[in-house]
PDB file of C-alpha atoms in Angstrom:
ATOM      1  CA  MET A   1      24.251  13.501 -14.872  1.00  0.00           C
ATOM      2  CA  CYS A   2      21.322  14.264 -12.524  1.00  0.00           C
ATOM      3  CA  ARG A   3      18.559  11.547 -12.744  1.00  0.00           C
ATOM      4  CA  ASP A   4      15.943   9.681 -10.749  1.00  0.00           C
ATOM      5  CA  GLY A   5      16.501   6.223  -9.348  1.00  0.00           C
ATOM      6  CA  SER A   6      15.446   4.402 -12.496  1.00  0.00           C
ATOM      7  CA  ALA A   7      17.807   1.490 -13.270  1.00  0.00           C
ATOM      8  CA  THR A   8      17.020   1.997 -16.854  1.00  0.00           C
ATOM      9  CA  TYR A   9      18.151   5.545 -16.862  1.00  0.00           C
ATOM     10  CA  ALA A  10      21.364   4.566 -14.986  1.00  0.00           C
ATOM     11  CA  GLU A  11      22.254   1.926 -17.473  1.00  0.00           C
ATOM     12  CA  ALA A  12      21.521   4.323 -20.500  1.00  0.00           C
ATOM     13  CA  VAL A  13      23.833   6.890 -18.949  1.00  0.00           C
ATOM     14  CA  ARG A  14      26.592   4.240 -18.397  1.00  0.00           C
ATOM     15  CA  ARG A  15      26.423   3.189 -22.035  1.00  0.00           C
ATOM     16  CA  ALA A  16      26.248   6.725 -23.495  1.00  0.00           C
ATOM     17  CA  LEU A  17      28.515   8.537 -21.104  1.00  0.00           C
ATOM     18  CA  PRO A  18      30.697   5.966 -19.145  1.00  0.00           C
ATOM     19  CA  ASP A  19      32.954   8.573 -17.556  1.00  0.00           C
ATOM     20  CA  ALA A  20      30.025  10.767 -16.355  1.00  0.00           C
ATOM     21  CA  VAL A  21      29.255  11.111 -12.647  1.00  0.00           C
ATOM     22  CA  GLN A  22      25.771  10.017 -12.011  1.00  0.00           C
ATOM     23  CA  ALA A  23      23.725  11.897  -9.172  1.00  0.00           C
ATOM     24  CA  ALA A  24      20.378  10.973  -7.922  1.00  0.00           C
ATOM     25  CA  ASP A  25      17.910  13.774  -7.916  1.00  0.00           C
ATOM     26  CA  ARG A  26      17.327  14.897  -4.370  1.00  0.00           C
ATOM     27  CA  TRP A  27      13.624  15.470  -5.039  1.00  0.00           C
ATOM     28  CA  HIS A  28      13.085  11.835  -5.994  1.00  0.00           C
ATOM     29  CA  VAL A  29      15.128  10.511  -2.953  1.00  0.00           C
ATOM     30  CA  ARG A  30      12.953  12.628  -0.526  1.00  0.00           C
ATOM     31  CA  HIS A  31       9.855  11.539  -2.415  1.00  0.00           C
ATOM     32  CA  ASN A  32      10.861   7.870  -2.221  1.00  0.00           C
ATOM     33  CA  LEU A  33      11.338   8.202   1.685  1.00  0.00           C
ATOM     34  CA  CYS A  34       7.961   9.841   1.967  1.00  0.00           C
ATOM     35  CA  GLU A  35       6.319   7.041   0.075  1.00  0.00           C
ATOM     36  CA  ALA A  36       8.041   4.426   2.314  1.00  0.00           C
ATOM     37  CA  ALA A  37       6.796   6.262   5.449  1.00  0.00           C
ATOM     38  CA  LEU A  38       3.275   6.504   4.020  1.00  0.00           C
ATOM     39  CA  SER A  39       3.291   2.748   3.321  1.00  0.00           C
ATOM     40  CA  GLU A  40       4.188   2.180   6.939  1.00  0.00           C
ATOM     41  CA  VAL A  41       1.341   4.294   8.134  1.00  0.00           C
ATOM     42  CA  LYS A  42      -1.118   2.582   5.712  1.00  0.00           C
ATOM     43  CA  ALA A  43      -0.004  -0.898   6.953  1.00  0.00           C
ATOM     44  CA  HIS A  44      -1.317   0.065  10.381  1.00  0.00           C
ATOM     45  CA  SER A  45      -4.533   1.560   9.276  1.00  0.00           C
ATOM     46  CA  THR A  46      -6.362  -1.314  10.855  1.00  0.00           C
ATOM     47  CA  CYS A  47      -5.668   0.273  14.262  1.00  0.00           C
ATOM     48  CA  TRP A  48      -8.506   2.582  13.406  1.00  0.00           C
ATOM     49  CA  ALA A  49     -11.883   1.314  12.484  1.00  0.00           C
ATOM     50  CA  ALA A  50     -14.914   3.265  11.301  1.00  0.00           C
ATOM     51  CA  ALA A  51     -17.804   3.429  13.718  1.00  0.00           C
ATOM     52  CA  LEU A  52     -21.294   4.553  13.046  1.00  0.00           C
ATOM     53  CA  ASP A  53     -21.462   6.527  16.209  1.00  0.00           C
ATOM     54  CA  ALA A  54     -18.171   8.443  15.296  1.00  0.00           C
ATOM     55  CA  PRO A  55     -18.473  12.165  15.005  1.00  0.00           C
ATOM     56  CA  LEU A  56     -18.612  13.935  11.671  1.00  0.00           C
ATOM     57  CA  HIS A  57     -15.694  15.883  10.139  1.00  0.00           C
ATOM     58  CA  GLU A  58     -16.012  19.639  10.238  1.00  0.00           C
ATOM     59  CA  GLY A  59     -14.600  22.407   8.087  1.00  0.00           C
ATOM     60  CA  PRO A  60     -14.528  22.814   4.301  1.00  0.00           C
ATOM     61  CA  ARG A  61     -14.632  19.095   3.598  1.00  0.00           C
ATOM     62  CA  ALA A  62     -17.939  18.787   5.310  1.00  0.00           C
ATOM     63  CA  GLN A  63     -19.329  20.998   2.675  1.00  0.00           C
ATOM     64  CA  THR A  64     -17.413  19.924  -0.525  1.00  0.00           C
ATOM     65  CA  THR A  65     -17.882  16.175   0.059  1.00  0.00           C
ATOM     66  CA  PRO A  66     -21.622  16.151  -0.193  1.00  0.00           C
ATOM     67  CA  GLU A  67     -21.481  18.403  -3.196  1.00  0.00           C
ATOM     68  CA  ARG A  68     -19.030  16.271  -4.981  1.00  0.00           C
ATOM     69  CA  ARG A  69     -21.040  13.105  -4.196  1.00  0.00           C
ATOM     70  CA  HIS A  70     -24.154  14.749  -5.541  1.00  0.00           C
ATOM     71  CA  GLN A  71     -22.292  15.706  -8.737  1.00  0.00           C
ATOM     72  CA  VAL A  72     -20.939  12.266  -9.276  1.00  0.00           C
ATOM     73  CA  HIS A  73     -24.324  10.571  -8.649  1.00  0.00           C
ATOM     74  CA  ASP A  74     -26.055  13.063 -10.932  1.00  0.00           C
ATOM     75  CA  LEU A  75     -23.690  12.296 -13.790  1.00  0.00           C
ATOM     76  CA  LEU A  76     -24.045   8.529 -13.207  1.00  0.00           C
ATOM     77  CA  GLY A  77     -27.745   8.953 -13.318  1.00  0.00           C
ATOM     78  CA  GLN A  78     -27.387  10.612 -16.823  1.00  0.00           C
ATOM     79  CA  GLY A  79     -25.466   7.584 -18.106  1.00  0.00           C
ATOM     80  CA  VAL A  80     -21.952   9.046 -17.724  1.00  0.00           C
ATOM     81  CA  GLY A  81     -19.363   6.462 -16.828  1.00  0.00           C
ATOM     82  CA  LEU A  82     -16.893   6.749 -14.036  1.00  0.00           C
ATOM     83  CA  LEU A  83     -14.031   7.805 -16.287  1.00  0.00           C
ATOM     84  CA  GLY A  84     -16.294  10.400 -17.915  1.00  0.00           C
ATOM     85  CA  CYS A  85     -17.250  11.709 -14.302  1.00  0.00           C
ATOM     86  CA  ALA A  86     -13.556  11.926 -13.442  1.00  0.00           C
ATOM     87  CA  ARG A  87     -12.752  14.039 -16.582  1.00  0.00           C
ATOM     88  CA  ARG A  88     -15.731  16.280 -16.139  1.00  0.00           C
ATOM     89  CA  LEU A  89     -15.219  16.958 -12.498  1.00  0.00           C
ATOM     90  CA  GLN A  90     -11.385  16.875 -12.723  1.00  0.00           C
ATOM     91  CA  LEU A  91     -11.096  14.327 -10.053  1.00  0.00           C
ATOM     92  CA  ALA A  92      -9.012  11.238  -9.821  1.00  0.00           C
ATOM     93  CA  LEU A  93     -10.800   8.024 -10.893  1.00  0.00           C
ATOM     94  CA  ASN A  94     -10.399   6.323  -7.598  1.00  0.00           C
ATOM     95  CA  THR A  95     -11.884   9.399  -5.864  1.00  0.00           C
ATOM     96  CA  VAL A  96     -14.929   9.112  -8.185  1.00  0.00           C
ATOM     97  CA  LYS A  97     -15.267   5.451  -7.325  1.00  0.00           C
ATOM     98  CA  ARG A  98     -15.415   6.298  -3.689  1.00  0.00           C
ATOM     99  CA  TYR A  99     -18.110   8.815  -4.145  1.00  0.00           C
ATOM    100  CA  ALA A 100     -20.018   6.420  -6.350  1.00  0.00           C
ATOM    101  CA  ARG A 101     -19.886   3.725  -3.658  1.00  0.00           C
ATOM    102  CA  ALA A 102     -21.157   6.081  -0.911  1.00  0.00           C
ATOM    103  CA  ASP A 103     -24.852   5.603  -0.286  1.00  0.00           C
ATOM    104  CA  ARG A 104     -25.115   8.654   1.798  1.00  0.00           C
ATOM    105  CA  PRO A 105     -22.735  11.746   2.188  1.00  0.00           C
ATOM    106  CA  ASP A 106     -22.253  11.133   5.866  1.00  0.00           C
ATOM    107  CA  HIS A 107     -20.624   7.711   5.078  1.00  0.00           C
ATOM    108  CA  MET A 108     -17.607   9.603   3.758  1.00  0.00           C
ATOM    109  CA  LEU A 109     -17.482  12.060   6.598  1.00  0.00           C
ATOM    110  CA  ARG A 110     -17.111   9.804   9.550  1.00  0.00           C
ATOM    111  CA  VAL A 111     -14.014  10.092  11.633  1.00  0.00           C
ATOM    112  CA  PRO A 112     -12.226   6.748  12.236  1.00  0.00           C
ATOM    113  CA  LYS A 113     -12.693   5.521  15.817  1.00  0.00           C
ATOM    114  CA  TYR A 114      -9.559   4.350  17.602  1.00  0.00           C
ATOM    115  CA  ARG A 115      -9.258   0.814  18.985  1.00  0.00           C
ATOM    116  CA  VAL A 116      -7.044   0.005  21.944  1.00  0.00           C
ATOM    117  CA  SER A 117      -4.188  -2.286  21.049  1.00  0.00           C
ATOM    118  CA  LEU A 118      -1.048  -3.758  22.713  1.00  0.00           C
ATOM    119  CA  VAL A 119       1.033  -1.130  20.900  1.00  0.00           C
ATOM    120  CA  ASP A 120      -0.509   1.689  22.919  1.00  0.00           C
ATOM    121  CA  PRO A 121       2.170   1.920  25.577  1.00  0.00           C
ATOM    122  CA  TYR A 122       4.848   2.329  22.912  1.00  0.00           C
ATOM    123  CA  ARG A 123       2.939   4.372  20.292  1.00  0.00           C
ATOM    124  CA  GLU A 124       4.445   7.777  21.203  1.00  0.00           C
ATOM    125  CA  HIS A 125       7.905   6.303  21.225  1.00  0.00           C
ATOM    126  CA  LEU A 126       7.466   4.752  17.840  1.00  0.00           C
ATOM    127  CA  ARG A 127       6.017   7.886  16.340  1.00  0.00           C
ATOM    128  CA  THR A 128       8.919   9.864  17.755  1.00  0.00           C
ATOM    129  CA  ARG A 129      11.450   7.425  16.439  1.00  0.00           C
ATOM    130  CA  GLN A 130       9.930   7.480  13.039  1.00  0.00           C
ATOM    131  CA  ALA A 131       9.928  11.228  13.012  1.00  0.00           C
ATOM    132  CA  GLU A 132      13.579  11.362  14.274  1.00  0.00           C
ATOM    133  CA  ASP A 133      14.624   8.862  11.370  1.00  0.00           C
ATOM    134  CA  ILE A 134      12.765  10.889   8.635  1.00  0.00           C
ATOM    135  CA  GLY A 135      14.133  14.125  10.176  1.00  0.00           C
ATOM    136  CA  ASN A 136      17.789  12.831  10.345  1.00  0.00           C
ATOM    137  CA  PHE A 137      17.683  11.802   6.702  1.00  0.00           C
ATOM    138  CA  ALA A 138      16.094  15.165   5.634  1.00  0.00           C
ATOM    139  CA  GLU A 139      19.251  16.866   7.042  1.00  0.00           C
ATOM    140  CA  LEU A 140      21.265  14.922   4.572  1.00  0.00           C
ATOM    141  CA  LEU A 141      19.589  16.413   1.623  1.00  0.00           C
ATOM    142  CA  THR A 142      21.498  19.613   2.064  1.00  0.00           C
ATOM    143  CA  PRO A 143      24.708  18.657   0.246  1.00  0.00           C
ATOM    144  CA  ARG A 144      27.836  18.430   2.523  1.00  0.00           C
ATOM    145  CA  ALA A 145      31.228  16.640   2.280  1.00  0.00           C
ATOM    146  CA  GLY A 146      30.508  14.435   5.343  1.00  0.00           C
ATOM    147  CA  ASN A 147      27.137  13.132   4.242  1.00  0.00           C
ATOM    148  CA  ALA A 148      28.485  10.032   2.793  1.00  0.00           C
ATOM    149  CA  ASP A 149      29.576   8.620   6.213  1.00  0.00           C
ATOM    150  CA  LYS A 150      26.245   9.948   7.806  1.00  0.00           C
ATOM    151  CA  LEU A 151      24.241   8.214   5.156  1.00  0.00           C
ATOM    152  CA  ALA A 152      26.039   4.825   5.962  1.00  0.00           C
ATOM    153  CA  ARG A 153      25.182   5.223   9.691  1.00  0.00           C
ATOM    154  CA  TRP A 154      21.646   6.201   8.842  1.00  0.00           C
ATOM    155  CA  ILE A 155      21.073   3.115   6.797  1.00  0.00           C
ATOM    156  CA  VAL A 156      22.518   0.864   9.491  1.00  0.00           C
ATOM    157  CA  GLN A 157      20.265   2.391  12.127  1.00  0.00           C
ATOM    158  CA  ALA A 158      17.163   2.304   9.972  1.00  0.00           C
ATOM    159  CA  ARG A 159      17.704  -1.382   9.077  1.00  0.00           C
ATOM    160  CA  ALA A 160      18.467  -2.241  12.812  1.00  0.00           C
ATOM    161  CA  VAL A 161      15.633  -0.595  14.648  1.00  0.00           C
ATOM    162  CA  GLY A 162      13.417   1.110  12.084  1.00  0.00           C
ATOM    163  CA  PRO A 163       9.898  -0.171  10.876  1.00  0.00           C
ATOM    164  CA  PRO A 164       9.842  -2.660   8.044  1.00  0.00           C
ATOM    165  CA  HIS A 165       8.481  -0.580   5.087  1.00  0.00           C
ATOM    166  CA  PRO A 166      11.349   1.938   5.013  1.00  0.00           C
ATOM    167  CA  HIS A 167      13.735  -1.029   4.637  1.00  0.00           C
ATOM    168  CA  THR A 168      12.630  -1.062   1.088  1.00  0.00           C
ATOM    169  CA  PHE A 169      13.822   2.589   0.781  1.00  0.00           C
ATOM    170  CA  THR A 170      17.199   1.691   2.289  1.00  0.00           C
ATOM    171  CA  ARG A 171      17.651  -1.269  -0.158  1.00  0.00           C
ATOM    172  CA  GLY A 172      17.044   1.191  -3.055  1.00  0.00           C
ATOM    173  CA  LEU A 173      19.745   3.471  -1.566  1.00  0.00           C
ATOM    174  CA  GLY A 174      22.058   0.601  -1.420  1.00  0.00           C
ATOM    175  CA  GLN A 175      21.450  -0.446  -5.062  1.00  0.00           C
ATOM    176  CA  ASP A 176      22.041   3.107  -6.245  1.00  0.00           C
ATOM    177  CA  ARG A 177      24.487   4.060  -3.590  1.00  0.00           C
ATOM    178  CA  ASP A 178      27.185   5.975  -5.712  1.00  0.00           C
ATOM    179  CA  ALA A 179      24.499   8.185  -7.230  1.00  0.00           C
ATOM    180  CA  VAL A 180      22.741   8.732  -3.842  1.00  0.00           C
ATOM    181  CA  ILE A 181      26.168   9.748  -2.280  1.00  0.00           C
ATOM    182  CA  ALA A 182      26.783  12.168  -5.188  1.00  0.00           C
ATOM    183  CA  ALA A 183      23.326  13.768  -4.518  1.00  0.00           C
ATOM    184  CA  LEU A 184      24.154  14.237  -0.845  1.00  0.00           C
ATOM    185  CA  THR A 185      27.591  15.554  -1.447  1.00  0.00           C
ATOM    186  CA  LEU A 186      27.494  17.579  -4.723  1.00  0.00           C
ATOM    187  CA  PRO A 187      25.590  20.865  -5.401  1.00  0.00           C
ATOM    188  CA  CYS A 188      23.961  19.656  -8.697  1.00  0.00           C
ATOM    189  CA  SER A 189      20.207  19.447  -8.679  1.00  0.00           C
ATOM    190  CA  ASP A 190      17.459  18.585 -11.065  1.00  0.00           C
ATOM    191  CA  GLY A 191      15.020  20.603  -8.954  1.00  0.00           C
ATOM    192  CA  PRO A 192      14.301  23.335 -11.633  1.00  0.00           C
ATOM    193  CA  THR A 193      13.499  20.761 -14.189  1.00  0.00           C
ATOM    194  CA  GLU A 194      11.245  18.830 -11.902  1.00  0.00           C
ATOM    195  CA  GLY A 195       9.429  22.093 -11.137  1.00  0.00           C
ATOM    196  CA  VAL A 196       8.752  22.618 -14.771  1.00  0.00           C
ATOM    197  CA  ASN A 197       7.611  19.005 -15.162  1.00  0.00           C
ATOM    198  CA  ILE A 198       5.075  19.236 -12.246  1.00  0.00           C
ATOM    199  CA  LYS A 199       3.847  22.523 -13.604  1.00  0.00           C
ATOM    200  CA  THR A 200       3.304  21.109 -17.081  1.00  0.00           C
ATOM    201  CA  LYS A 201       1.485  18.004 -15.705  1.00  0.00           C
ATOM    202  CA  ARG A 202      -0.729  20.241 -13.604  1.00  0.00           C
ATOM    203  CA  ILE A 203      -1.777  22.344 -16.603  1.00  0.00           C
ATOM    204  CA  ALA A 204      -2.347  19.130 -18.699  1.00  0.00           C
ATOM    205  CA  ARG A 205      -4.618  17.715 -15.952  1.00  0.00           C
ATOM    206  CA  ARG A 206      -6.645  21.034 -15.807  1.00  0.00           C
ATOM    207  CA  MET A 207      -6.849  21.377 -19.570  1.00  0.00           C
ATOM    208  CA  HIS A 208      -7.578  17.706 -20.220  1.00  0.00           C
ATOM    209  CA  GLY A 209     -10.224  17.392 -23.033  1.00  0.00           C
ATOM    210  CA  ARG A 210     -10.593  21.122 -23.530  1.00  0.00           C
ATOM    211  CA  ALA A 211      -9.785  23.074 -26.703  1.00  0.00           C
ATOM    212  CA  GLY A 212      -7.542  20.258 -28.142  1.00  0.00           C
ATOM    213  CA  PHE A 213      -3.852  20.708 -28.012  1.00  0.00           C
ATOM    214  CA  THR A 214      -3.451  24.279 -29.025  1.00  0.00           C
ATOM    215  CA  LEU A 215      -4.578  25.930 -25.713  1.00  0.00           C
ATOM    216  CA  PRO A 216      -2.580  23.801 -23.322  1.00  0.00           C
ATOM    217  CA  ARG A 217       0.484  24.349 -25.551  1.00  0.00           C
ATOM    218  CA  HIS A 218       0.149  28.160 -25.262  1.00  0.00           C
ATOM    219  CA  ARG A 219      -0.389  27.953 -21.483  1.00  0.00           C
ATOM    220  CA  ILE A 220       2.706  25.775 -21.092  1.00  0.00           C
ATOM    221  CA  ILE A 221       4.910  27.894 -23.413  1.00  0.00           C
ATOM    222  CA  LEU A 222       3.767  31.291 -22.253  1.00  0.00           C
ATOM    223  CA  GLY A 223       3.305  30.402 -18.510  1.00  0.00           C
TER     224      GLY A 223
END
């Protein structure tokens, strides 16, 4: 039984099929690792501070950002709420909120200015170590018989010298250890199903509020 890391799903499988081998879905395992790495990056975002004299972004974003901000403020001026703006422009609600808070377009185009800190002499080493840790785990996502032992060594190393946020990821691996080992050693995969799920969600987001249920249903079935 291939599943994500939900403890509820795991318990349901144990009750319904107690003899089944449970394998964690490799896509979710990789996704959880990426989320942990992203949390670590966000935790150090204070190393960069916005400065009024910082240069502006260049490229496509420099054009689309003012356009999006103008669209949001135009709709707000017509009395459309934030959620209504998000639906009409097919943007995330938090993105619309950022555009709404920006008094001028250039406030959203400033490049963060770096501040010198005590970490500077070790920054490249830390960046390399974090890239080496993620890369080493990525190699385990190709199922092989010896990956169980490699996983145990990777967890020990990550907990000993790795940054703190990925420790949450390693705890999750430990709590679902048997299923993770099955994912890294057995060929079963839930990848095709996850692909269909992501495609369906993308269609649903694009068609939200248009032509009722009939058109999205046809696009999902025939696509």
